[in-house]
Structure formats: C-alpha cells, structure tokens
Amino acid sequence: MARQRTPEGPPPPPAVQKLRIRYAKRGRLRFSSTRDFSRALERALRRAGVPMAFSAGFHPHPLISYANAAPTGTASEAEYLEIRLAERVAPEAVRDALDEALPDGLDVLEVREAAPGALADRLEASEWEVRLRGVRPPQVEPALAAYLALERAETTRVVKSGPRTFDTREPVLDLRVAGVGEDGCAILRMVVRHTTPSVRPDDILTALRAVTGLAPPVPPLVTRLAQGPLRPDRAGVADPLATDEEVVGPEG
Amino acid sequence: MPGESVFPALEPLLEQVSKPIQYVGGELNSTVKPWEVAGDETVRWALMYPDAYEVGVPNQGVMILYEVLNERPDALAERTYAVWPDLEALMREHGVPQFTVDGHRPVGDFDVFGLSFSTELGYTNMLTALDLAGIPLHAADRDDSHPVVVAGGHAAFNPEPVAHFLDAAIIGDGEEAVLAVTDIVGDWKREGRPGGREELLLRLARTGGVYVPRFYDVTYLPDGRIQRVAPNRPGVPWRVSKHTVMDLDAWPYPKQPLVPLAESVHERMSVEIFRGCTRGCRFCQAGMITRPVRERSITGIGEMVEQGLAATGFEEVGLLSLSSADHSEIADVTKGLADRYEGTNTGLSLPSTRVDAFNIDLANELTRNGRRSGLTFAPEGGSERIRKVINKMVSEEDLIRTVAAAYGAGWRQVKLYFMCGLPTETDEDVLQIAELAKKVIETGREVSGRRDIRCTVSIGGFVPKPHTPFQWAAQLGADETDARLEKLRDAIRSDKRYGRSIGFRYHDGKPGVVEGLLSRGDRRVGRVIEAVWRGGGRFDGWSEHFSYDRWVAAAEQALDDEPVDLAWYTTREREESEVLPWDHIDSGLDKEWLWQDWLDALDETEVEDCRWTPCFDCGVCPQMGTEIEIGPTGKTLLPLTVLGSGRERMAEHAH
C-alpha cells in the first residue's frame, strides 16, 4: 500500500541573515512587470550562487519578500526587497554578484543588513519625477495650481476586483514643475503618500486631465526617485535603509 | 540608414499595449552585433518564430540557429516574433515596421528573413510580418532590395501552400544548412551581387539542399490532381534533399540558452538528448521525417546541463526528444543527474514518455525529493485494434501495469492522450477509451488505497500529415469528430462510480480541418491563406483568434474556379498513383515503403523499431547516407560540485 509521501531528508537549513536590497528599473526594462522581475531575480540569485534560505515542503522556494513595487512601464531608482540567507555573507559582495547576474537595466544599488521591524512600514511615501513629453511648463503650471486648490479630485482605475473610484488629491503632499527637459518639456516632481488603494502618478495625471483638460500628446515618462519614511517637513522622504545601519552599528 | 533602431518610434507605443516587455529584448544571453560587423559583406539574418513571443522565445530551433549564426564573425542574427493585434494596429498607424527584438532593426533591412514553422497555423502570422516589414507578400514581386524569405521547421516538409510567399525552404536539420546558406550569400555579396536575386536563388537551388519554389512548375490534371512538378531551370534538381546532422555531440547548442524576462510557455532549460525516432507510429510526422535516431552521449548531455544551468539560472531542466526514455543510457543519465543536483533545488523532467513501467522508475528517480503530482502517457488509440493500425505498440495490459506502478509510487494523477478520427476508426474504438479510463481508476484505487486519485483523458482530432503512411488517408470531418467526442464524453460521465475521478478534455474538430488543409495542401491553397489574412486572420493557433467560418468562406471564394475544395484537400482518401504536392521534397522515406506501411496499417499489422530489430527498408539511411547513431557508450556522469562558485567570494570571512 502506498502511503502519503513526505519529503525525505533533513528540513532546509534555517535563515541566519536578512538583507535589504535597493534596486533600480531603468531604460527599456521599465516595461518589466513585478512578476517579470521576480523571475529574473530568482534566476540571478541562482547564477550568482547566493546561499538563499528556502521554505520547506515538496516545492521549496527561496525566501524573498517584495515591498511596494512600481507599476509596469514606470522606471524607478528606489525599489526595495528583502532576502533571507542560509549562510552569512558580506552584503557588498552580494551587491556586486547580484548586479552582475541581473540584466542591464535591473541594477542593484545597495544591499544592507536588515534591522528589526518591517521594511514595508518604512515605505510611507514616494518621490516621483514625471517628464511630460510634448508639454511646456507654462501650459502645465496653471493646471497644477487649479488641481492643488481642490480638496478632492477623484479618479477611477480598473483594479483586480473591477473599477474603483478614489480620491487622488489628499495623498499628494507636493506637486510642482521642477525643471525643463532638453526638449523643452516640463518635468514634474511629486511627493505622494502611500495609501490603499495606492495613488500612482498616472492616477494624478488622469485626475488632472479631468479637472483641467491637460492632455499630453505622448505618454509621460515616470520615474520613482525615492521612497521611504516621510520627512518631518512632508516635502520628501528619508532613506529607508539608513536606520538599519545605525541600529546594526559598526560591527555589521 | 539601414539597420538603424526603430526603438525611439516604438517606445511610446509600448505604453499602450499589453505585456510590453515582450517587445524590448535584452534577454540574458541575447546578442546585438554591430550592423557592419564584417563590413558590407556581413550576412544578416532575421529569424522569426511566427507566433507570440511567449511561445516563440523558448523554441529550441530558433535558439540554436541564432547562436550558431552569431558565432560566425561574418554574420549576425536577430530575432523577431509575431506582434499582437494591439501593437500591429499602432505600428500601422505610426509607420513602425516589423522589427527585431534584439537591435530593434527593421526586418526589411536584413539579407535573409528565416521563418521556423513548427506548425502550419503560423502561416497567417508570416503574412502580417512580411506586410509590416514592407516586403511584398508574393516572392515574384520582390527585388534585390528585399530579404530572401526562407522557411524551415517541420511544416516546411510541405512548403507548397506557402510556395508563392517564399523565396526558399530548407528541409530538415538547420544548424549546418544555415551556415552553408550564409557562405553562398556572403560569396554573392562579395562578388558584387552578380545576376541579382535570381542568380542568388539559383546558386542556392543548385546545391540540391534548398528548395526554391519559383524554379519548379506545377501542372494539374482536369480533375484537380497534380499532373507533374518539374524544375524549369538547368541544374535545379528534380527532388530537394533534407539535411541531417549526424553527430549531435559536435553541435552542443544552445550553449547559452536565452532567458527572457517575460513569462514564456516553457519556464525551463531544455537539452535535446536525441533527435529522430524509429518507433514507427504511423500518425507521427515528427518520427518519420527526423529519422534516423541520433543520440547525444551521456557525457555530452551532462556537460550541456551543467553549462546551461550556469548560464541561465533556470531551476528546471527538461531532457527533450521525441521519446526520451528510449535513449540507450537513459537510466544512467537520470540517476547521474539526480545525484549531481541533489539538494540544489534543481528540477529535472522527461517531457515525452511512453507507456512503459520502466518510465515510472525514471520518473521516480527524477522526483526523488519532489512532489509527485501528475504523469502523462499517450496510448493515442482507445482499442487494441486501433493501436495496431497506428503501430503504437502498447497493450491494455502494458497500460494497466504502468499506471499501477505510477499510483503505487505515490503519483496522484495520470493524464492519458488520445486521438480521434484515426484511419479505420469507428465509434466503438473511441468508446473503448472510457472503458480504459475506468480500469485505470479501479487499478489506481486498488494499489494506492485512496479514493482521491485522478485520471484525465485528453483527446483531439487526428490530422494526416505529409511523409507519413497516413498521408493518403481521409481526414474525419469536423462534425463527425465532434459527434464522436460527444459520445465519448457521455460514456465517461454516465458512470457515477467514476464520474469525478475521470476528467475529460477535448479539442473540437474545426481547427484540425484547417490544419489538415494547410498540411496536405498544394500551391492553390496559398490563395486561401492570403484571403483569410486579408479578412483579418491572425494567430490561428489561438482559439480566441481562430475563426473556422473565415477559413471556410475564404476557401470557397479562393478556390471558386478550381475543381477542388476544402473537403477535397481534407476528407478525401488519395490513391497510390496520385502525385502528392510534397513528392519532390525528399525526406529520405521511400514512397513505396510508406505505401506498404499504409497497407500494413489497414491490415492491422505492426512493425518493430529498427533500433533493436533488422532494417525495414524505410529508405532513409541509404538515401541520405546516414545511419543510426546510438550508444551505449558505457560512460557515467561523475559527481560534480555545482552552483558553489559564487559562495566563496561572498562569504563574510572573505572580506
């Protein structure tokens, strides 16, 4: 008689180290989705030989947690994730090996030993850059003023459960023309608090269009510049990994 | 400037389409060479798998050709895939041409546009690509500025339905053939392109290994059958030979398999462990046209697995072939690999297995410490009688013994593949499938002592293919196929004792009829393909895009002035004397042997595998100057330290 099979051999070695990783999504790889990235990361970890800790069971998977990934089509200089390892390693060496194993455009910027507490809790807000291709600053400034004068500016986006309508105005802490591109286009900078559902730059632009009629001729280029704990002046964010370094101290 | 990237024009469009990652390239192990890598004489290939990126990118054939061509200093190769209708519409609106995903270069700028057809259902996608590339659809309308359009792959063994769209077709194994074509194109360019396109095609045709349709005239009898296919230029051979690579160990490709960012249909790395099959299943075109069997050695396999995993980081390796358990050293291969990769979370799989208890041992070895969810077997025919007709030498006893071993070893689910519409088949043959499935469940419950084991019956319509003993057979019509499948479904569902334990999956008969038309069609079918494409036909392999009505209407209209129609091409049985559209394509199989095997099928006479019995004179080895290449070599896979290289330099004490 056959019995229920259970995995043979010892359970997988326990995790002994937790690393937090900041990476960038650049150039044409901004078109990669969260799932695309996670597949690429798992393969890169294997190629680089990072001694990952695995879950138990018939289908062990490497212990990786993702936090608040930027949507497909959006570039980012500040994406975060956490990995757990079965052997202690030097974070700098992991940074180099992993960056080399990932395709160009998915670039590992920083690897730090994790401090206690959840990474997700530290990602309170994001700073975004939006290049409005084909729109000049004088066209956009009055529209921003009109939007910022509002108390609420609703938009509707189709999410997994269907269309959902939500306010975009309240989470916007800062919104201004921060520069002009080489082609003369307006470059916006936004500071947006993380909410549920999350308000993304394209939601804000959709609301802006509904309120002011501002419609760029080509889709804008959106880049997340930073995410982290909100600074006390609410005009930007601090480094979410910085505290880790302080807590872990010089012996890390 | 030729070869310039169209990415700046493409990028804004990608914001507006689904899954844009499939169009950006940059896959691990992909290559972008400078356009002038060998100056003006560089031979530039655009390689297309004419289906969606997610289907095309894991294709082994394209991956191999891409790598062998790019290894040559005087050549470059880039890849292109079918774009989905959302991007196609935007590309037309904004004037963006068909592009390669590597350098985003216009396909029309390349010297050779090579298409790999695993299935005939990619023909309409070829027309979309030609049109988007600005290449005239008809070969006759092209001039020296256009790429030479070349087809390969299994469907190219009958290139006639697409003959008007092709400049050339290469039959058989591609890796040596594309290098020979590169030499010819390179010489012609270096000499200053003497005689233009016509001269280049003549040079290719005169090798005897490249089929150039324009150099063959087809004449027809009043009743619509072909009278004769004859070359119309001196030096062009009457028949074109297939290419056969004899030493697989000398061609260990792909060495650097592509790893896409986007999800694909095969999330694993594949190593081809042998090519060809001599089991002699009469329905199987792949088994007939890839003869003889040529094995990769056990050590060659071990090296490819090791290097491929290091180059890709894939977590699973598939050991590919037409019948993987038939490798002469398969037990040593599976044990050796399972030992090597124990504890590394690397999965191994054997995708094509036969109904044989030996396979269960192999599968058990490969899943030593993994989950045992499902195993797949292909008895193909429901009754003992029909299995003799198709030469699938499997008895009911074999099947029951095999599934008993599977359920006994902890497997919970068995999938069984069948075909409907086989020659001489009756309702009774198909209804036997229900009886077989019930016996499988009873056996499974008995040996496992569990009630939750399952069996899934998967069945589709049989399509007769060129270069097989069934090339003369009448295909079963769509309605008749559907009626037979419905009876089978009722027979399976009617018995409450098994109801939930037996799953039933089927493909309706309509796509099979269109596949039948394209498989056994002649040059006149090209008009039907073009009419379907002009009517909006795309992605015919996808049920959500396929339209049977569009094909039926196009066939009626396009063949209106001919004595032939859709039924003539599909449900009509052929006579021995009929000239078949692919008779001038030499697959090595002797037509008389195929006819004899067809008669044996009707007589329910089985024929053994020539690997282990004397030769049956199919004709391939003498005609192609080839022979069976199999082991055993007696070698074994030595233990190996795997995936450890990075750890040393990362360890904390190293810093």
PDB file of N, CA and C in Angstrom, chain B residues 220-224 522 524 527 556-565 569:
ATOM      1  N   TYR B 220      -1.550  20.583 -63.544  1.00  0.00           N
ATOM      2  CA  TYR B 220      -2.657  19.863 -62.926  1.00  0.00           C
ATOM      3  C   TYR B 220      -3.453  19.081 -63.962  1.00  0.00           C
ATOM      4  N   LEU B 221      -4.087  17.996 -63.514  1.00  0.00           N
ATOM      5  CA  LEU B 221      -4.992  17.221 -64.351  1.00  0.00           C
ATOM      6  C   LEU B 221      -6.360  17.903 -64.324  1.00  0.00           C
ATOM      7  N   PRO B 222      -7.213  17.598 -65.297  1.00  0.00           N
ATOM      8  CA  PRO B 222      -8.538  18.262 -65.320  1.00  0.00           C
ATOM      9  C   PRO B 222      -9.333  18.062 -64.023  1.00  0.00           C
ATOM     10  N   ASP B 223      -9.139  16.933 -63.331  1.00  0.00           N
ATOM     11  CA  ASP B 223      -9.920  16.686 -62.116  1.00  0.00           C
ATOM     12  C   ASP B 223      -9.327  17.386 -60.889  1.00  0.00           C
ATOM     13  N   GLY B 224      -8.220  18.109 -61.086  1.00  0.00           N
ATOM     14  CA  GLY B 224      -7.673  18.882 -59.966  1.00  0.00           C
ATOM     15  C   GLY B 224      -6.432  18.280 -59.356  1.00  0.00           C
ATOM     16  N   ASP B 522      -1.693  22.152 -51.648  1.00  0.00           N
ATOM     17  CA  ASP B 522      -0.725  22.432 -52.700  1.00  0.00           C
ATOM     18  C   ASP B 522      -0.662  23.950 -52.899  1.00  0.00           C
ATOM     19  N   ARG B 524      -2.246  25.973 -54.659  1.00  0.00           N
ATOM     20  CA  ARG B 524      -3.515  26.703 -54.769  1.00  0.00           C
ATOM     21  C   ARG B 524      -4.046  27.139 -53.401  1.00  0.00           C
ATOM     22  N   ARG B 527      -3.763  30.851 -51.992  1.00  0.00           N
ATOM     23  CA  ARG B 527      -4.811  31.864 -52.201  1.00  0.00           C
ATOM     24  C   ARG B 527      -5.759  31.905 -51.003  1.00  0.00           C
ATOM     25  N   GLU B 556     -13.943  28.768 -50.076  1.00  0.00           N
ATOM     26  CA  GLU B 556     -14.989  28.769 -51.119  1.00  0.00           C
ATOM     27  C   GLU B 556     -14.695  29.822 -52.172  1.00  0.00           C
ATOM     28  N   GLN B 557     -14.331  30.998 -51.694  1.00  0.00           N
ATOM     29  CA  GLN B 557     -14.102  32.114 -52.607  1.00  0.00           C
ATOM     30  C   GLN B 557     -12.812  31.910 -53.411  1.00  0.00           C
ATOM     31  N   ALA B 558     -11.748  31.536 -52.735  1.00  0.00           N
ATOM     32  CA  ALA B 558     -10.445  31.477 -53.404  1.00  0.00           C
ATOM     33  C   ALA B 558     -10.320  30.286 -54.340  1.00  0.00           C
ATOM     34  N   LEU B 559     -11.083  29.211 -54.101  1.00  0.00           N
ATOM     35  CA  LEU B 559     -10.981  28.016 -54.944  1.00  0.00           C
ATOM     36  C   LEU B 559     -12.165  27.898 -55.890  1.00  0.00           C
ATOM     37  N   ASP B 560     -12.914  28.973 -56.004  1.00  0.00           N
ATOM     38  CA  ASP B 560     -14.146  29.001 -56.782  1.00  0.00           C
ATOM     39  C   ASP B 560     -13.956  28.487 -58.218  1.00  0.00           C
ATOM     40  N   ASP B 561     -12.835  28.879 -58.846  1.00  0.00           N
ATOM     41  CA  ASP B 561     -12.636  28.499 -60.246  1.00  0.00           C
ATOM     42  C   ASP B 561     -11.776  27.240 -60.397  1.00  0.00           C
ATOM     43  N   GLU B 562     -11.661  26.470 -59.326  1.00  0.00           N
ATOM     44  CA  GLU B 562     -10.859  25.244 -59.370  1.00  0.00           C
ATOM     45  C   GLU B 562     -11.766  24.037 -59.138  1.00  0.00           C
ATOM     46  N   PRO B 563     -11.352  22.862 -59.633  1.00  0.00           N
ATOM     47  CA  PRO B 563     -12.178  21.669 -59.387  1.00  0.00           C
ATOM     48  C   PRO B 563     -11.985  21.086 -57.982  1.00  0.00           C
ATOM     49  N   VAL B 564     -11.361  21.835 -57.096  1.00  0.00           N
ATOM     50  CA  VAL B 564     -11.057  21.316 -55.752  1.00  0.00           C
ATOM     51  C   VAL B 564     -11.681  22.223 -54.703  1.00  0.00           C
ATOM     52  N   ASP B 565     -11.868  21.682 -53.495  1.00  0.00           N
ATOM     53  CA  ASP B 565     -12.400  22.489 -52.395  1.00  0.00           C
ATOM     54  C   ASP B 565     -11.837  21.984 -51.064  1.00  0.00           C
ATOM     55  N   TYR B 569      -9.288  18.526 -50.156  1.00  0.00           N
ATOM     56  CA  TYR B 569      -7.969  18.523 -49.539  1.00  0.00           C
ATOM     57  C   TYR B 569      -7.927  17.745 -48.214  1.00  0.00           C
TER      58      TYR B 569
END
